Amino acid sequence: MENSEFWNFAFDWQLNPRVARKAEPAQGGSQLYRLVDGAREPWLRIPHADELTTWPLFYDRAGNALTMMSSLGRNRAALIRVDENAGTQTLLAEHAKVDLGDTRILNPKTFEIDAIAANYLRQEWIVLNPAVQSDLRFLRNNLNSVDFLVDSQSNDNDRWVVTAYGPKQPLSYFLYDRRRQVLSSLFSARPELAGYRLAPMQSHVVKARDGLDLVSYLTLPAETQGSRPTEPLPMVLIVHGGPWGRDVYGYRPDHQWLANRGYAVLSVNYRASTGFGKDFIDAGTHEHAGKMHDDLIDAVEWAVREGIARRGKIAIMGTSYGGYATLVGLTFTPEVFCCGVSIVGISTS
């Protein structure tokens, strides 16, 4: 098969292409096709609103059922199974506040998903196979409650390579023996930081002026006692790029660098950020210098009210869309930001 039109495929475990995805410029969105005996059959239309939250994953071992993420008929991406023989769909997992994503544990014996992670304020594991429940509990307790993912597994599924990460712990790798429940350290991606005190990160939900929930992450200098500084600090608002991306809980070099120098650091998942459902993404349509910017201002005002940020000493910075947001902030609301750093921000002269 020579591909000249499809931009994505799903294969079975015998490496046969079974499903292909093609953009539909005239209608918007895309179309999934089944590939049968060299011919293609239109199968599932994905409207534009569902493009970022609907995609095929893989077939079961027998090649009869397709597991996929889907927001069709719902707001958030859920894990579903499509049985091609019966023509039925089964809901496997969902979360009430966020899309399910790519962090999952795939069983190397059954080729089924044993657990999948959701990430609202922090990582939450949704268990599909009770056999891994005790493993996830053991890892959570013995990795000091930092978030983690399973990078790879032995063919018998008795040993896992686990990656752990948190605000005060850059990527660290472990070997986990499931039978003996023994966790052995392998190495850290940033061993030179082991002797330093890093700052913790706080998760907050900030209310936008129209009631939308904005999941946000705050880092204060490491010497701060409690969740608030003794007096308001100069603050840097870091705006993520995309805008179709999101900030998450974890180790952030930019947060640590600035907090080390005495700044409060705030990152906000403004509307149009991904991971919170297609309605949240769509709320940013045509709002690049409108409600998306209002969300950033509302987060700054929250930080001022909470005694975190010192008014008149607030900077804004970001890359890509974050760079654009910086230019918008300095142009439209110069009374809020005393300075800014725009990194490859989109602009016209």
mmCIF file of C-alpha atoms in Angstrom:
data_model
loop_
_atom_site.group_PDB
_atom_site.id
_atom_site.type_symbol
_atom_site.label_atom_id
_atom_site.label_comp_id
_atom_site.label_asym_id
_atom_site.label_seq_id
_atom_site.Cartn_x
_atom_site.Cartn_y
_atom_site.Cartn_z
ATOM 1 C CA MET A 1 0.000 0.000 0.000
ATOM 2 C CA GLU A 2 1.297 3.438 -0.918
ATOM 3 C CA ASN A 3 -0.171 6.236 1.152
ATOM 4 C CA SER A 4 -0.970 9.507 -0.584
ATOM 5 C CA GLU A 5 -3.909 10.871 1.395
ATOM 6 C CA PHE A 6 -4.238 9.486 4.938
ATOM 7 C CA TRP A 7 -2.464 11.122 7.886
ATOM 8 C CA ASN A 8 -2.973 8.436 10.509
ATOM 9 C CA PHE A 9 -3.398 4.658 10.663
ATOM 10 C CA ALA A 10 -4.404 2.056 13.251
ATOM 11 C CA PHE A 11 -2.831 -1.391 12.839
ATOM 12 C CA ASP A 12 -3.696 -4.765 14.297
ATOM 13 C CA TRP A 13 -1.044 -6.831 16.092
ATOM 14 C CA GLN A 14 -0.112 -8.548 12.829
ATOM 15 C CA LEU A 15 0.798 -5.061 11.501
ATOM 16 C CA ASN A 16 -2.075 -4.951 9.026
ATOM 17 C CA PRO A 17 -3.465 -1.427 8.498
ATOM 18 C CA ARG A 18 -7.096 -1.577 9.597
ATOM 19 C CA VAL A 19 -8.244 2.015 10.065
ATOM 20 C CA ALA A 20 -7.067 5.182 8.303
ATOM 21 C CA ARG A 21 -7.843 8.829 9.011
ATOM 22 C CA LYS A 22 -8.219 11.527 6.381
ATOM 23 C CA ALA A 23 -8.873 15.243 6.702
ATOM 24 C CA GLU A 24 -12.115 16.526 5.203
ATOM 25 C CA PRO A 25 -11.403 20.191 4.341
ATOM 26 C CA ALA A 26 -14.771 20.778 2.664
ATOM 27 C CA GLN A 27 -16.765 19.670 5.716
ATOM 28 C CA GLY A 28 -14.250 20.302 8.467
ATOM 29 C CA GLY A 29 -12.996 17.580 10.760
ATOM 30 C CA SER A 30 -11.902 14.198 9.469
ATOM 31 C CA GLN A 31 -13.166 10.806 8.371
ATOM 32 C CA LEU A 32 -12.141 7.356 9.575
ATOM 33 C CA TYR A 33 -12.059 4.601 6.967
ATOM 34 C CA ARG A 34 -11.954 0.858 7.465
ATOM 35 C CA LEU A 35 -9.394 -0.839 5.245
ATOM 36 C CA VAL A 36 -10.747 -4.198 4.080
ATOM 37 C CA ASP A 37 -8.979 -6.391 1.505
ATOM 38 C CA GLY A 38 -7.247 -3.416 -0.036
ATOM 39 C CA ALA A 39 -10.447 -1.371 -0.266
ATOM 40 C CA ARG A 40 -11.519 1.485 1.975
ATOM 41 C CA GLU A 41 -14.961 1.914 3.508
ATOM 42 C CA PRO A 42 -16.113 5.172 5.185
ATOM 43 C CA TRP A 43 -16.763 4.325 8.808
ATOM 44 C CA LEU A 44 -16.808 7.188 11.300
ATOM 45 C CA ARG A 45 -16.989 10.927 10.800
ATOM 46 C CA ILE A 46 -15.170 13.082 13.369
ATOM 47 C CA PRO A 47 -16.474 16.685 13.466
ATOM 48 C CA HIS A 48 -14.017 19.533 13.919
ATOM 49 C CA ALA A 49 -15.016 19.980 17.582
ATOM 50 C CA ASP A 50 -13.909 16.400 18.311
ATOM 51 C CA GLU A 51 -10.633 16.442 16.370
ATOM 52 C CA LEU A 52 -8.375 16.878 19.404
ATOM 53 C CA THR A 53 -10.270 14.414 21.596
ATOM 54 C CA THR A 54 -11.054 11.457 19.320
ATOM 55 C CA TRP A 55 -8.535 9.000 17.853
ATOM 56 C CA PRO A 56 -8.053 5.214 17.382
ATOM 57 C CA LEU A 57 -5.572 3.458 19.667
ATOM 58 C CA PHE A 58 -5.163 -0.238 18.852
ATOM 59 C CA TYR A 59 -6.948 -3.529 18.189
ATOM 60 C CA ASP A 60 -7.368 -6.367 20.640
ATOM 61 C CA ARG A 61 -5.207 -9.455 20.261
ATOM 62 C CA ALA A 62 -7.781 -11.232 18.108
ATOM 63 C CA GLY A 63 -8.199 -8.201 15.849
ATOM 64 C CA ASN A 64 -11.966 -8.010 16.338
ATOM 65 C CA ALA A 65 -12.322 -4.951 18.578
ATOM 66 C CA LEU A 66 -10.784 -1.482 18.354
ATOM 67 C CA THR A 67 -9.957 0.497 21.493
ATOM 68 C CA MET A 68 -10.119 4.245 20.965
ATOM 69 C CA MET A 69 -10.449 7.601 22.648
ATOM 70 C CA SER A 70 -13.672 9.349 21.805
ATOM 71 C CA SER A 71 -15.555 12.503 22.706
ATOM 72 C CA LEU A 72 -18.303 11.786 20.178
ATOM 73 C CA GLY A 73 -21.618 12.389 21.897
ATOM 74 C CA ARG A 74 -19.878 13.583 25.062
ATOM 75 C CA ASN A 75 -17.773 16.526 26.213
ATOM 76 C CA ARG A 76 -14.620 14.706 27.359
ATOM 77 C CA ALA A 77 -12.497 12.030 25.769
ATOM 78 C CA ALA A 78 -13.341 8.609 27.170
ATOM 79 C CA LEU A 79 -11.877 5.172 26.539
ATOM 80 C CA ILE A 80 -14.239 3.001 24.489
ATOM 81 C CA ARG A 81 -14.131 -0.377 22.765
ATOM 82 C CA VAL A 82 -15.720 -0.851 19.347
ATOM 83 C CA ASP A 83 -16.631 -4.454 18.564
ATOM 84 C CA GLU A 84 -16.573 -4.714 14.773
ATOM 85 C CA ASN A 85 -18.393 -8.042 14.623
ATOM 86 C CA ALA A 86 -21.271 -7.048 16.892
ATOM 87 C CA GLY A 87 -21.276 -3.388 15.856
ATOM 88 C CA THR A 88 -21.415 -2.290 19.487
ATOM 89 C CA GLN A 89 -19.505 0.227 21.599
ATOM 90 C CA THR A 90 -18.580 -0.273 25.257
ATOM 91 C CA LEU A 91 -17.452 2.451 27.634
ATOM 92 C CA LEU A 92 -14.290 1.288 29.410
ATOM 93 C CA ALA A 93 -13.250 4.364 31.407
ATOM 94 C CA GLU A 94 -14.017 8.058 31.796
ATOM 95 C CA HIS A 95 -13.357 10.946 34.170
ATOM 96 C CA ALA A 96 -15.860 13.551 35.315
ATOM 97 C CA LYS A 97 -13.593 16.574 34.799
ATOM 98 C CA VAL A 98 -10.873 15.816 32.259
ATOM 99 C CA ASP A 99 -10.125 13.922 29.079
ATOM 100 C CA LEU A 100 -8.346 10.629 29.420
ATOM 101 C CA GLY A 101 -4.937 10.679 27.774
ATOM 102 C CA ASP A 102 -1.935 8.686 26.641
ATOM 103 C CA THR A 103 -0.622 7.618 30.062
ATOM 104 C CA ARG A 104 -1.728 4.028 30.470
ATOM 105 C CA ILE A 105 -0.496 0.554 31.414
ATOM 106 C CA LEU A 106 -0.843 -1.947 28.579
ATOM 107 C CA ASN A 107 -0.709 -5.618 29.549
ATOM 108 C CA PRO A 108 2.008 -7.334 27.434
ATOM 109 C CA LYS A 109 0.223 -10.682 27.719
ATOM 110 C CA THR A 110 -3.357 -9.722 26.877
ATOM 111 C CA PHE A 111 -2.693 -6.494 24.926
ATOM 112 C CA GLU A 112 -5.430 -4.876 27.014
ATOM 113 C CA ILE A 113 -5.244 -1.688 29.065
ATOM 114 C CA ASP A 114 -4.886 -2.523 32.765
ATOM 115 C CA ALA A 115 -5.039 1.089 33.986
ATOM 116 C CA ILE A 116 -5.246 4.579 32.515
ATOM 117 C CA ALA A 117 -4.392 7.926 34.066
ATOM 118 C CA ALA A 118 -6.429 11.109 34.208
ATOM 119 C CA ASN A 119 -4.937 14.445 35.183
ATOM 120 C CA TYR A 120 -7.101 17.172 36.671
ATOM 121 C CA LEU A 121 -5.127 18.818 39.471
ATOM 122 C CA ARG A 122 -2.786 15.840 39.631
ATOM 123 C CA GLN A 123 -2.472 12.347 38.222
ATOM 124 C CA GLU A 124 -5.251 9.881 39.072
ATOM 125 C CA TRP A 125 -5.136 6.230 38.011
ATOM 126 C CA ILE A 126 -8.329 4.536 36.809
ATOM 127 C CA VAL A 127 -7.945 0.762 37.194
ATOM 128 C CA LEU A 128 -9.515 -1.504 34.592
ATOM 129 C CA ASN A 129 -7.788 -4.705 35.746
ATOM 130 C CA PRO A 130 -7.977 -5.254 39.536
ATOM 131 C CA ALA A 131 -4.731 -7.266 39.339
ATOM 132 C CA VAL A 132 -2.696 -4.022 39.180
ATOM 133 C CA GLN A 133 -4.534 -2.206 41.980
ATOM 134 C CA SER A 134 -2.050 -3.256 44.651
ATOM 135 C CA ASP A 135 0.888 -2.387 42.368
ATOM 136 C CA LEU A 136 -0.335 1.155 41.847
ATOM 137 C CA ARG A 137 -0.951 1.553 45.582
ATOM 138 C CA PHE A 138 2.547 0.251 46.365
ATOM 139 C CA LEU A 139 4.175 2.589 43.835
ATOM 140 C CA ARG A 140 2.238 5.614 45.059
ATOM 141 C CA ASN A 141 3.268 4.947 48.652
ATOM 142 C CA ASN A 142 6.903 4.071 47.972
ATOM 143 C CA LEU A 143 7.604 6.807 45.464
ATOM 144 C CA ASN A 144 6.696 9.395 48.118
ATOM 145 C CA SER A 145 3.387 10.176 46.431
ATOM 146 C CA VAL A 146 4.937 11.674 43.303
ATOM 147 C CA ASP A 147 3.293 11.007 39.952
ATOM 148 C CA PHE A 148 4.604 8.162 37.806
ATOM 149 C CA LEU A 149 4.176 6.199 34.614
ATOM 150 C CA VAL A 150 5.125 2.699 33.513
ATOM 151 C CA ASP A 151 7.630 3.059 30.681
ATOM 152 C CA SER A 152 8.064 -0.613 29.784
ATOM 153 C CA GLN A 153 7.403 -4.126 31.021
ATOM 154 C CA SER A 154 8.979 -7.553 30.714
ATOM 155 C CA ASN A 155 7.135 -10.038 28.507
ATOM 156 C CA ASP A 156 5.844 -11.893 31.581
ATOM 157 C CA ASN A 157 4.722 -8.548 33.090
ATOM 158 C CA ASP A 158 6.605 -9.287 36.322
ATOM 159 C CA ARG A 159 9.008 -6.352 36.025
ATOM 160 C CA TRP A 160 8.242 -2.767 35.190
ATOM 161 C CA VAL A 161 10.469 0.197 34.421
ATOM 162 C CA VAL A 162 8.788 3.082 36.233
ATOM 163 C CA THR A 163 9.390 6.799 35.722
ATOM 164 C CA ALA A 164 8.585 9.028 38.689
ATOM 165 C CA TYR A 165 8.409 12.808 38.664
ATOM 166 C CA GLY A 166 7.294 15.653 40.878
ATOM 167 C CA PRO A 167 7.999 19.341 41.542
ATOM 168 C CA LYS A 168 10.913 18.484 43.813
ATOM 169 C CA GLN A 169 11.975 15.378 41.880
ATOM 170 C CA PRO A 170 13.061 15.548 38.229
ATOM 171 C CA LEU A 171 12.554 12.394 36.168
ATOM 172 C CA SER A 172 13.819 9.393 38.108
ATOM 173 C CA TYR A 173 13.807 5.799 36.902
ATOM 174 C CA PHE A 174 13.113 2.640 38.918
ATOM 175 C CA LEU A 175 12.882 -1.101 38.380
ATOM 176 C CA TYR A 176 9.807 -2.585 40.038
ATOM 177 C CA ASP A 177 9.597 -6.318 40.776
ATOM 178 C CA ARG A 178 5.864 -7.047 41.009
ATOM 179 C CA ARG A 179 6.170 -10.546 42.487
ATOM 180 C CA ARG A 180 8.404 -9.466 45.368
ATOM 181 C CA GLN A 181 7.067 -5.881 45.507
ATOM 182 C CA VAL A 182 10.611 -4.500 45.490
ATOM 183 C CA LEU A 183 11.444 -1.104 44.030
ATOM 184 C CA SER A 184 15.052 -0.480 42.966
ATOM 185 C CA SER A 185 16.439 2.892 41.938
ATOM 186 C CA LEU A 186 18.058 2.980 38.493
ATOM 187 C CA PHE A 187 19.076 6.601 37.839
ATOM 188 C CA SER A 188 17.926 10.215 37.834
ATOM 189 C CA ALA A 189 17.773 12.414 34.751
ATOM 190 C CA ARG A 190 19.172 15.328 36.792
ATOM 191 C CA PRO A 191 21.485 13.873 39.460
ATOM 192 C CA GLU A 192 23.214 17.236 39.956
ATOM 193 C CA LEU A 193 20.065 18.554 41.646
ATOM 194 C CA ALA A 194 20.058 15.902 44.386
ATOM 195 C CA GLY A 195 21.831 18.125 46.911
ATOM 196 C CA TYR A 196 19.553 21.127 46.460
ATOM 197 C CA ARG A 197 16.300 22.081 48.129
ATOM 198 C CA LEU A 198 13.647 22.478 45.428
ATOM 199 C CA ALA A 199 10.359 24.299 45.794
ATOM 200 C CA PRO A 200 7.016 22.461 46.038
ATOM 201 C CA MET A 201 4.177 23.180 43.629
ATOM 202 C CA GLN A 202 0.587 23.913 44.601
ATOM 203 C CA SER A 203 -2.500 23.025 42.537
ATOM 204 C CA HIS A 204 -5.392 25.492 42.538
ATOM 205 C CA VAL A 205 -8.684 26.000 40.741
ATOM 206 C CA VAL A 206 -9.163 29.680 39.948
ATOM 207 C CA LYS A 207 -12.607 30.915 38.962
ATOM 208 C CA ALA A 208 -12.792 32.975 35.773
ATOM 209 C CA ARG A 209 -15.152 35.933 35.744
ATOM 210 C CA ASP A 210 -17.737 33.901 33.807
ATOM 211 C CA GLY A 211 -17.492 30.947 36.208
ATOM 212 C CA LEU A 212 -15.134 28.724 34.221
ATOM 213 C CA ASP A 213 -12.721 26.646 36.324
ATOM 214 C CA LEU A 214 -9.064 27.367 35.533
ATOM 215 C CA VAL A 215 -6.680 24.684 36.826
ATOM 216 C CA SER A 216 -3.516 26.537 37.845
ATOM 217 C CA TYR A 217 -0.121 25.752 39.365
ATOM 218 C CA LEU A 218 1.738 27.958 41.822
ATOM 219 C CA THR A 219 5.354 27.719 42.955
ATOM 220 C CA LEU A 220 6.705 29.798 45.843
ATOM 221 C CA PRO A 221 10.316 30.091 47.023
ATOM 222 C CA ALA A 222 11.430 26.917 48.805
ATOM 223 C CA GLU A 223 11.889 28.679 52.145
ATOM 224 C CA THR A 224 8.191 29.701 52.249
ATOM 225 C CA GLN A 225 6.388 28.264 55.260
ATOM 226 C CA GLY A 226 2.878 27.132 54.392
ATOM 227 C CA SER A 227 0.842 27.813 51.271
ATOM 228 C CA ARG A 228 1.192 31.618 51.305
ATOM 229 C CA PRO A 229 4.174 33.963 51.638
ATOM 230 C CA THR A 230 4.416 36.178 54.717
ATOM 231 C CA GLU A 231 4.033 39.167 52.389
ATOM 232 C CA PRO A 232 3.136 39.491 48.694
ATOM 233 C CA LEU A 233 5.980 38.655 46.322
ATOM 234 C CA PRO A 234 6.907 39.850 42.859
ATOM 235 C CA MET A 235 5.308 37.289 40.546
ATOM 236 C CA VAL A 236 5.929 35.886 37.081
ATOM 237 C CA LEU A 237 2.941 34.598 35.124
ATOM 238 C CA ILE A 238 4.156 31.902 32.689
ATOM 239 C CA VAL A 239 1.718 31.256 29.828
ATOM 240 C CA HIS A 240 1.951 27.905 28.045
ATOM 241 C CA GLY A 241 2.117 27.697 24.261
ATOM 242 C CA GLY A 242 -0.240 26.145 21.769
ATOM 243 C CA PRO A 243 -2.739 27.289 22.859
ATOM 244 C CA TRP A 244 -3.656 23.606 22.443
ATOM 245 C CA GLY A 245 -1.589 22.261 25.293
ATOM 246 C CA ARG A 246 -1.763 22.410 29.068
ATOM 247 C CA ASP A 247 0.279 22.879 32.220
ATOM 248 C CA VAL A 248 0.547 19.941 34.627
ATOM 249 C CA TYR A 249 1.806 19.232 38.120
ATOM 250 C CA GLY A 250 5.481 18.281 38.133
ATOM 251 C CA TYR A 251 9.060 19.426 37.951
ATOM 252 C CA ARG A 252 9.343 22.728 36.054
ATOM 253 C CA PRO A 253 12.852 24.162 35.526
ATOM 254 C CA ASP A 254 11.424 27.619 34.803
ATOM 255 C CA HIS A 255 9.333 27.573 37.996
ATOM 256 C CA GLN A 256 12.311 26.410 40.066
ATOM 257 C CA TRP A 257 14.704 28.938 38.533
ATOM 258 C CA LEU A 258 12.413 31.881 39.220
ATOM 259 C CA ALA A 259 11.311 30.700 42.678
ATOM 260 C CA ASN A 260 14.976 30.296 43.594
ATOM 261 C CA ARG A 261 15.378 33.994 42.906
ATOM 262 C CA GLY A 262 12.505 35.040 45.125
ATOM 263 C CA TYR A 263 9.578 35.140 42.709
ATOM 264 C CA ALA A 264 6.168 33.573 42.988
ATOM 265 C CA VAL A 265 5.439 31.708 39.729
ATOM 266 C CA LEU A 266 1.954 31.017 38.369
ATOM 267 C CA SER A 267 0.865 28.960 35.342
ATOM 268 C CA VAL A 268 -2.780 28.944 34.260
ATOM 269 C CA ASN A 269 -4.734 26.580 32.061
ATOM 270 C CA TYR A 270 -6.756 29.277 30.331
ATOM 271 C CA ARG A 271 -9.704 28.378 28.090
ATOM 272 C CA ALA A 272 -8.582 26.648 24.858
ATOM 273 C CA SER A 273 -6.122 24.533 26.869
ATOM 274 C CA THR A 274 -6.447 20.842 26.084
ATOM 275 C CA GLY A 275 -7.350 18.077 28.489
ATOM 276 C CA PHE A 276 -10.499 19.592 29.993
ATOM 277 C CA GLY A 277 -13.033 18.593 27.346
ATOM 278 C CA LYS A 278 -13.952 19.928 23.934
ATOM 279 C CA ASP A 279 -16.263 22.611 25.373
ATOM 280 C CA PHE A 280 -13.296 24.099 27.243
ATOM 281 C CA ILE A 281 -11.266 24.129 24.023
ATOM 282 C CA ASP A 282 -14.135 25.653 22.051
ATOM 283 C CA ALA A 283 -14.568 28.376 24.679
ATOM 284 C CA GLY A 284 -11.339 29.863 23.305
ATOM 285 C CA THR A 285 -12.556 30.136 19.707
ATOM 286 C CA HIS A 286 -11.982 33.727 18.476
ATOM 287 C CA GLU A 287 -10.896 34.725 21.996
ATOM 288 C CA HIS A 288 -7.108 35.001 21.626
ATOM 289 C CA ALA A 289 -7.020 38.580 22.883
ATOM 290 C CA GLY A 290 -10.423 38.351 24.531
ATOM 291 C CA LYS A 291 -11.633 35.845 27.105
ATOM 292 C CA MET A 292 -8.401 33.829 26.947
ATOM 293 C CA HIS A 293 -6.578 36.937 28.098
ATOM 294 C CA ASP A 294 -9.307 37.676 30.660
ATOM 295 C CA ASP A 295 -8.540 34.273 32.196
ATOM 296 C CA LEU A 296 -4.912 35.300 32.713
ATOM 297 C CA ILE A 297 -5.952 38.604 34.280
ATOM 298 C CA ASP A 298 -8.447 36.815 36.543
ATOM 299 C CA ALA A 299 -5.678 34.486 37.727
ATOM 300 C CA VAL A 300 -3.422 37.467 38.460
ATOM 301 C CA GLU A 301 -6.204 39.151 40.437
ATOM 302 C CA TRP A 302 -6.706 35.919 42.391
ATOM 303 C CA ALA A 303 -3.007 35.880 43.265
ATOM 304 C CA VAL A 304 -3.183 39.507 44.445
ATOM 305 C CA ARG A 305 -6.283 38.840 46.572
ATOM 306 C CA GLU A 306 -4.646 35.783 48.124
ATOM 307 C CA GLY A 307 -1.628 37.799 49.219
ATOM 308 C CA ILE A 308 0.660 35.942 46.823
ATOM 309 C CA ALA A 309 1.493 38.616 44.239
ATOM 310 C CA ARG A 310 2.532 42.223 44.788
ATOM 311 C CA ARG A 311 0.572 44.543 42.524
ATOM 312 C CA GLY A 312 2.870 46.555 40.304
ATOM 313 C CA LYS A 313 5.525 43.824 40.410
ATOM 314 C CA ILE A 314 3.988 41.232 38.095
ATOM 315 C CA ALA A 315 5.697 40.034 34.908
ATOM 316 C CA ILE A 316 4.289 37.912 32.083
ATOM 317 C CA MET A 317 6.265 35.536 29.871
ATOM 318 C CA GLY A 318 5.736 32.627 27.533
ATOM 319 C CA THR A 319 6.663 30.826 24.324
ATOM 320 C CA SER A 320 4.658 30.610 21.079
ATOM 321 C CA TYR A 321 1.064 31.393 22.075
ATOM 322 C CA GLY A 322 2.499 32.321 25.472
ATOM 323 C CA GLY A 323 4.741 34.826 23.691
ATOM 324 C CA TYR A 324 1.704 36.231 21.894
ATOM 325 C CA ALA A 325 -0.167 36.436 25.206
ATOM 326 C CA THR A 326 2.787 38.376 26.600
ATOM 327 C CA LEU A 327 2.520 40.930 23.807
ATOM 328 C CA VAL A 328 -1.241 41.158 24.366
ATOM 329 C CA GLY A 329 -0.691 41.624 28.091
ATOM 330 C CA LEU A 330 1.805 44.445 27.648
ATOM 331 C CA THR A 331 -0.296 46.134 24.949
ATOM 332 C CA PHE A 332 -3.853 45.756 26.235
ATOM 333 C CA THR A 333 -3.275 45.657 30.007
ATOM 334 C CA PRO A 334 -0.027 47.532 30.731
ATOM 335 C CA GLU A 335 -1.399 48.503 34.131
ATOM 336 C CA VAL A 336 -1.278 44.816 35.183
ATOM 337 C CA PHE A 337 2.197 43.840 33.998
ATOM 338 C CA CYS A 338 5.373 45.788 34.693
ATOM 339 C CA CYS A 339 7.364 43.834 32.075
ATOM 340 C CA GLY A 340 7.263 40.744 29.882
ATOM 341 C CA VAL A 341 9.337 38.227 27.954
ATOM 342 C CA SER A 342 7.907 37.104 24.624
ATOM 343 C CA ILE A 343 9.642 34.009 23.207
ATOM 344 C CA VAL A 344 8.782 33.419 19.538
ATOM 345 C CA GLY A 345 5.478 35.187 20.105
ATOM 346 C CA ILE A 346 3.207 35.570 17.080
ATOM 347 C CA SER A 347 3.032 39.209 16.014
ATOM 348 C CA THR A 348 2.688 41.456 12.986
ATOM 349 C CA SER A 349 4.298 44.798 12.351
#
